Amino acid sequence: PKVELEDGKRWVVEWQTGKRGAPVELTLGPVEPHQSIYVYECEDVVVRVEGGKINALTLQNCRRTGISFADCIASATACNCSRVELQATGTLPSVFIDKCNEVMLFLGPASLNCDIVTGASTGINVTIPGDGPDADPVEMQIAEQFVSRIKDYKVHTEAVEHRA
């Protein structure tokens, strides 16, 4: 297992394993804008990033792992993960989710214009603040099914809507 800052540029969290209901809790920081975070092969882990902005964040091959951070300059990525949570309390311009199952993305008010790019993933939900200071948070599901049609020699793709 490894938790360290490499060359002052990249926080690495690898092979951390907790237990269901008793996750390993880690705090990284203080962080700086030129630093990235890489979380690999972790299970039942909660990571809290403290101290400011990060450049980028990657979760790879993680299960039941959560990470919270303030601001991310570039993007956050989850690849080959299951039951993970990402929470941005500040700004987050984009998220890439690839080959994941059950991802919860929590976005703060400064991240409502975040681009969410998904591929080969299921069960992705996004929670955003409600519209107003006393409003409850709003949870939305990211589409999993799409329909593509050829029109005027171009492919047009849109989410499938199921209506009752």
PDB file of C-alpha atoms in Angstrom:
ATOM      1  CA  PRO A   1       0.000   0.000   0.000  1.00  0.00           C
ATOM      2  CA  LYS A   2       1.165   3.480  -0.852  1.00  0.00           C
ATOM      3  CA  VAL A   3       0.137   7.044   0.040  1.00  0.00           C
ATOM      4  CA  GLU A   4       2.700   9.668  -0.947  1.00  0.00           C
ATOM      5  CA  LEU A   5       3.516  12.793  -2.901  1.00  0.00           C
ATOM      6  CA  GLU A   6       5.874  11.915  -5.774  1.00  0.00           C
ATOM      7  CA  ASP A   7       8.349  14.566  -6.951  1.00  0.00           C
ATOM      8  CA  GLY A   8       6.136  17.274  -5.485  1.00  0.00           C
ATOM      9  CA  LYS A   9       3.768  16.838  -8.450  1.00  0.00           C
ATOM     10  CA  ARG A  10       1.534  13.797  -7.994  1.00  0.00           C
ATOM     11  CA  TRP A  11      -0.257  12.394  -4.964  1.00  0.00           C
ATOM     12  CA  VAL A  12      -0.423   8.603  -5.292  1.00  0.00           C
ATOM     13  CA  VAL A  13      -2.843   6.442  -3.307  1.00  0.00           C
ATOM     14  CA  GLU A  14      -2.509   2.755  -4.194  1.00  0.00           C
ATOM     15  CA  TRP A  15      -3.729  -0.590  -2.893  1.00  0.00           C
ATOM     16  CA  GLN A  16      -5.581   0.754   0.154  1.00  0.00           C
ATOM     17  CA  THR A  17      -8.228  -1.635   1.502  1.00  0.00           C
ATOM     18  CA  GLY A  18     -10.793  -0.999   4.199  1.00  0.00           C
ATOM     19  CA  LYS A  19     -13.845  -2.962   5.261  1.00  0.00           C
ATOM     20  CA  ARG A  20     -17.486  -2.442   4.425  1.00  0.00           C
ATOM     21  CA  GLY A  21     -18.889  -0.037   6.969  1.00  0.00           C
ATOM     22  CA  ALA A  22     -15.370   0.814   8.188  1.00  0.00           C
ATOM     23  CA  PRO A  23     -13.527   2.400   5.274  1.00  0.00           C
ATOM     24  CA  VAL A  24      -9.927   3.555   5.378  1.00  0.00           C
ATOM     25  CA  GLU A  25     -10.035   7.362   5.732  1.00  0.00           C
ATOM     26  CA  LEU A  26      -7.179   9.355   4.206  1.00  0.00           C
ATOM     27  CA  THR A  27      -6.445  13.078   4.029  1.00  0.00           C
ATOM     28  CA  LEU A  28      -4.193  14.484   1.320  1.00  0.00           C
ATOM     29  CA  GLY A  29      -2.783  17.948   1.509  1.00  0.00           C
ATOM     30  CA  PRO A  30      -2.243  20.674   1.589  1.00  0.00           C
ATOM     31  CA  VAL A  31      -2.404  20.469  -2.203  1.00  0.00           C
ATOM     32  CA  GLU A  32      -1.197  22.939  -4.823  1.00  0.00           C
ATOM     33  CA  PRO A  33      -2.540  23.806  -8.301  1.00  0.00           C
ATOM     34  CA  HIS A  34       0.301  22.021 -10.139  1.00  0.00           C
ATOM     35  CA  GLN A  35      -0.359  18.720  -8.345  1.00  0.00           C
ATOM     36  CA  SER A  36      -2.514  15.840  -9.571  1.00  0.00           C
ATOM     37  CA  ILE A  37      -4.038  12.941  -7.651  1.00  0.00           C
ATOM     38  CA  TYR A  38      -3.948   9.294  -8.742  1.00  0.00           C
ATOM     39  CA  VAL A  39      -5.985   6.702  -6.813  1.00  0.00           C
ATOM     40  CA  TYR A  40      -5.429   3.095  -7.929  1.00  0.00           C
ATOM     41  CA  GLU A  41      -6.839  -0.285  -6.836  1.00  0.00           C
ATOM     42  CA  CYS A  42      -8.481   0.991  -3.666  1.00  0.00           C
ATOM     43  CA  GLU A  43     -11.457  -0.626  -1.968  1.00  0.00           C
ATOM     44  CA  ASP A  44     -13.601   0.802   0.845  1.00  0.00           C
ATOM     45  CA  VAL A  45     -11.591   4.031   1.022  1.00  0.00           C
ATOM     46  CA  VAL A  46     -12.545   7.675   1.608  1.00  0.00           C
ATOM     47  CA  VAL A  47     -10.054  10.324   0.452  1.00  0.00           C
ATOM     48  CA  ARG A  48     -10.344  13.968   1.503  1.00  0.00           C
ATOM     49  CA  VAL A  49      -8.272  16.499  -0.386  1.00  0.00           C
ATOM     50  CA  GLU A  50      -7.470  19.610   1.658  1.00  0.00           C
ATOM     51  CA  GLY A  51      -5.801  22.904   1.061  1.00  0.00           C
ATOM     52  CA  GLY A  52      -6.893  24.216  -2.315  1.00  0.00           C
ATOM     53  CA  LYS A  53      -6.906  23.520  -6.029  1.00  0.00           C
ATOM     54  CA  ILE A  54      -5.598  20.436  -7.779  1.00  0.00           C
ATOM     55  CA  ASN A  55      -4.668  20.112 -11.436  1.00  0.00           C
ATOM     56  CA  ALA A  56      -6.311  16.744 -12.205  1.00  0.00           C
ATOM     57  CA  LEU A  57      -7.726  13.652 -10.517  1.00  0.00           C
ATOM     58  CA  THR A  58      -7.827  10.002 -11.632  1.00  0.00           C
ATOM     59  CA  LEU A  59      -9.536   7.022  -9.992  1.00  0.00           C
ATOM     60  CA  GLN A  60      -8.643   3.707 -11.620  1.00  0.00           C
ATOM     61  CA  ASN A  61      -9.784   0.171 -10.749  1.00  0.00           C
ATOM     62  CA  CYS A  62     -11.388   1.312  -7.470  1.00  0.00           C
ATOM     63  CA  ARG A  63     -14.372  -0.159  -5.639  1.00  0.00           C
ATOM     64  CA  ARG A  64     -16.525   1.508  -2.978  1.00  0.00           C
ATOM     65  CA  THR A  65     -14.189   4.490  -2.892  1.00  0.00           C
ATOM     66  CA  GLY A  66     -15.049   8.158  -2.440  1.00  0.00           C
ATOM     67  CA  ILE A  67     -13.034  11.315  -2.921  1.00  0.00           C
ATOM     68  CA  SER A  68     -13.891  14.908  -2.057  1.00  0.00           C
ATOM     69  CA  PHE A  69     -11.983  17.960  -3.222  1.00  0.00           C
ATOM     70  CA  ALA A  70     -12.482  21.695  -3.656  1.00  0.00           C
ATOM     71  CA  ASP A  71     -11.327  22.918  -7.076  1.00  0.00           C
ATOM     72  CA  CYS A  72      -9.944  20.968 -10.022  1.00  0.00           C
ATOM     73  CA  ILE A  73      -8.332  22.927 -12.853  1.00  0.00           C
ATOM     74  CA  ALA A  74      -8.444  20.318 -15.640  1.00  0.00           C
ATOM     75  CA  SER A  75     -10.626  17.233 -15.130  1.00  0.00           C
ATOM     76  CA  ALA A  76     -11.568  14.299 -12.946  1.00  0.00           C
ATOM     77  CA  THR A  77     -11.502  10.795 -14.427  1.00  0.00           C
ATOM     78  CA  ALA A  78     -12.909   7.471 -13.231  1.00  0.00           C
ATOM     79  CA  CYS A  79     -11.924   4.361 -15.202  1.00  0.00           C
ATOM     80  CA  ASN A  80     -12.839   0.726 -14.499  1.00  0.00           C
ATOM     81  CA  CYS A  81     -14.440   1.620 -11.178  1.00  0.00           C
ATOM     82  CA  SER A  82     -17.475   0.323  -9.303  1.00  0.00           C
ATOM     83  CA  ARG A  83     -19.543   2.135  -6.655  1.00  0.00           C
ATOM     84  CA  VAL A  84     -17.387   5.243  -6.474  1.00  0.00           C
ATOM     85  CA  GLU A  85     -18.254   8.793  -5.412  1.00  0.00           C
ATOM     86  CA  LEU A  86     -16.638  12.045  -6.521  1.00  0.00           C
ATOM     87  CA  GLN A  87     -17.510  15.300  -4.765  1.00  0.00           C
ATOM     88  CA  ALA A  88     -16.428  18.706  -6.076  1.00  0.00           C
ATOM     89  CA  THR A  89     -17.228  21.488  -3.631  1.00  0.00           C
ATOM     90  CA  GLY A  90     -15.641  24.123  -5.906  1.00  0.00           C
ATOM     91  CA  THR A  91     -15.018  24.280  -9.646  1.00  0.00           C
ATOM     92  CA  LEU A  92     -14.767  21.232 -11.894  1.00  0.00           C
ATOM     93  CA  PRO A  93     -14.781  21.872 -15.669  1.00  0.00           C
ATOM     94  CA  SER A  94     -15.095  18.240 -16.830  1.00  0.00           C
ATOM     95  CA  VAL A  95     -15.493  14.636 -15.717  1.00  0.00           C
ATOM     96  CA  PHE A  96     -14.650  11.545 -17.756  1.00  0.00           C
ATOM     97  CA  ILE A  97     -16.277   8.261 -16.699  1.00  0.00           C
ATOM     98  CA  ASP A  98     -15.226   5.153 -18.635  1.00  0.00           C
ATOM     99  CA  LYS A  99     -16.147   1.509 -18.019  1.00  0.00           C
ATOM    100  CA  CYS A 100     -17.657   2.194 -14.598  1.00  0.00           C
ATOM    101  CA  ASN A 101     -20.685   0.920 -12.674  1.00  0.00           C
ATOM    102  CA  GLU A 102     -22.585   2.974 -10.099  1.00  0.00           C
ATOM    103  CA  VAL A 103     -20.880   6.352 -10.002  1.00  0.00           C
ATOM    104  CA  MET A 104     -22.209   9.172  -7.807  1.00  0.00           C
ATOM    105  CA  LEU A 105     -21.049  12.629  -8.781  1.00  0.00           C
ATOM    106  CA  PHE A 106     -21.737  15.491  -6.371  1.00  0.00           C
ATOM    107  CA  LEU A 107     -21.320  18.959  -7.880  1.00  0.00           C
ATOM    108  CA  GLY A 108     -21.295  22.221  -5.961  1.00  0.00           C
ATOM    109  CA  PRO A 109     -22.750  25.495  -7.277  1.00  0.00           C
ATOM    110  CA  ALA A 110     -19.472  26.468  -9.006  1.00  0.00           C
ATOM    111  CA  SER A 111     -19.485  23.228 -11.074  1.00  0.00           C
ATOM    112  CA  LEU A 112     -22.966  23.322 -12.583  1.00  0.00           C
ATOM    113  CA  ASN A 113     -21.505  23.893 -16.070  1.00  0.00           C
ATOM    114  CA  CYS A 114     -19.339  20.760 -15.808  1.00  0.00           C
ATOM    115  CA  ASP A 115     -19.057  18.578 -18.943  1.00  0.00           C
ATOM    116  CA  ILE A 116     -19.784  14.932 -18.081  1.00  0.00           C
ATOM    117  CA  VAL A 117     -18.393  12.519 -20.670  1.00  0.00           C
ATOM    118  CA  THR A 118     -19.277   8.830 -20.297  1.00  0.00           C
ATOM    119  CA  GLY A 119     -18.444   5.649 -22.162  1.00  0.00           C
ATOM    120  CA  ALA A 120     -19.427   2.037 -21.513  1.00  0.00           C
ATOM    121  CA  SER A 121     -20.736   2.949 -18.044  1.00  0.00           C
ATOM    122  CA  THR A 122     -23.971   2.315 -16.134  1.00  0.00           C
ATOM    123  CA  GLY A 123     -25.702   3.702 -13.073  1.00  0.00           C
ATOM    124  CA  ILE A 124     -24.262   7.215 -13.166  1.00  0.00           C
ATOM    125  CA  ASN A 125     -26.068   9.790 -11.029  1.00  0.00           C
ATOM    126  CA  VAL A 126     -25.336  13.461 -10.477  1.00  0.00           C
ATOM    127  CA  THR A 127     -26.455  15.427  -7.417  1.00  0.00           C
ATOM    128  CA  ILE A 128     -26.537  19.220  -7.608  1.00  0.00           C
ATOM    129  CA  PRO A 129     -27.704  21.898  -5.169  1.00  0.00           C
ATOM    130  CA  GLY A 130     -31.383  22.742  -5.290  1.00  0.00           C
ATOM    131  CA  ASP A 131     -32.621  25.942  -6.905  1.00  0.00           C
ATOM    132  CA  GLY A 132     -32.614  28.252  -3.911  1.00  0.00           C
ATOM    133  CA  PRO A 133     -30.999  28.451  -0.470  1.00  0.00           C
ATOM    134  CA  ASP A 134     -33.636  26.273   1.241  1.00  0.00           C
ATOM    135  CA  ALA A 135     -34.160  23.822  -1.620  1.00  0.00           C
ATOM    136  CA  ASP A 136     -33.240  20.152  -1.339  1.00  0.00           C
ATOM    137  CA  PRO A 137     -30.427  18.796  -3.548  1.00  0.00           C
ATOM    138  CA  VAL A 138     -31.511  17.425  -6.923  1.00  0.00           C
ATOM    139  CA  GLU A 139     -30.363  13.984  -8.119  1.00  0.00           C
ATOM    140  CA  MET A 140     -30.363  13.176 -11.839  1.00  0.00           C
ATOM    141  CA  GLN A 141     -29.459  10.088 -13.817  1.00  0.00           C
ATOM    142  CA  ILE A 142     -27.089  10.216 -16.792  1.00  0.00           C
ATOM    143  CA  ALA A 143     -28.535   8.451 -19.853  1.00  0.00           C
ATOM    144  CA  GLU A 144     -27.286   4.930 -20.571  1.00  0.00           C
ATOM    145  CA  GLN A 145     -29.116   4.249 -23.833  1.00  0.00           C
ATOM    146  CA  PHE A 146     -28.900   6.208 -27.051  1.00  0.00           C
ATOM    147  CA  VAL A 147     -30.465   6.058 -30.471  1.00  0.00           C
ATOM    148  CA  SER A 148     -28.523   7.091 -33.560  1.00  0.00           C
ATOM    149  CA  ARG A 149     -30.029   7.911 -36.933  1.00  0.00           C
ATOM    150  CA  ILE A 150     -28.543   8.841 -40.269  1.00  0.00           C
ATOM    151  CA  LYS A 151     -29.953  12.147 -41.541  1.00  0.00           C
ATOM    152  CA  ASP A 152     -28.555  14.033 -44.483  1.00  0.00           C
ATOM    153  CA  TYR A 153     -25.427  11.862 -44.496  1.00  0.00           C
ATOM    154  CA  LYS A 154     -24.661  12.660 -40.850  1.00  0.00           C
ATOM    155  CA  VAL A 155     -25.085  10.610 -37.702  1.00  0.00           C
ATOM    156  CA  HIS A 156     -27.416  12.192 -35.132  1.00  0.00           C
ATOM    157  CA  THR A 157     -27.431  10.661 -31.651  1.00  0.00           C
ATOM    158  CA  GLU A 158     -29.745  11.403 -28.745  1.00  0.00           C
ATOM    159  CA  ALA A 159     -30.613   9.821 -25.422  1.00  0.00           C
ATOM    160  CA  VAL A 160     -33.465   7.339 -25.353  1.00  0.00           C
ATOM    161  CA  GLU A 161     -36.398   8.615 -23.323  1.00  0.00           C
ATOM    162  CA  HIS A 162     -38.683   6.083 -21.659  1.00  0.00           C
ATOM    163  CA  ARG A 163     -42.173   7.424 -21.222  1.00  0.00           C
ATOM    164  CA  ALA A 164     -44.904   5.969 -19.050  1.00  0.00           C
TER     165      ALA A 164
END
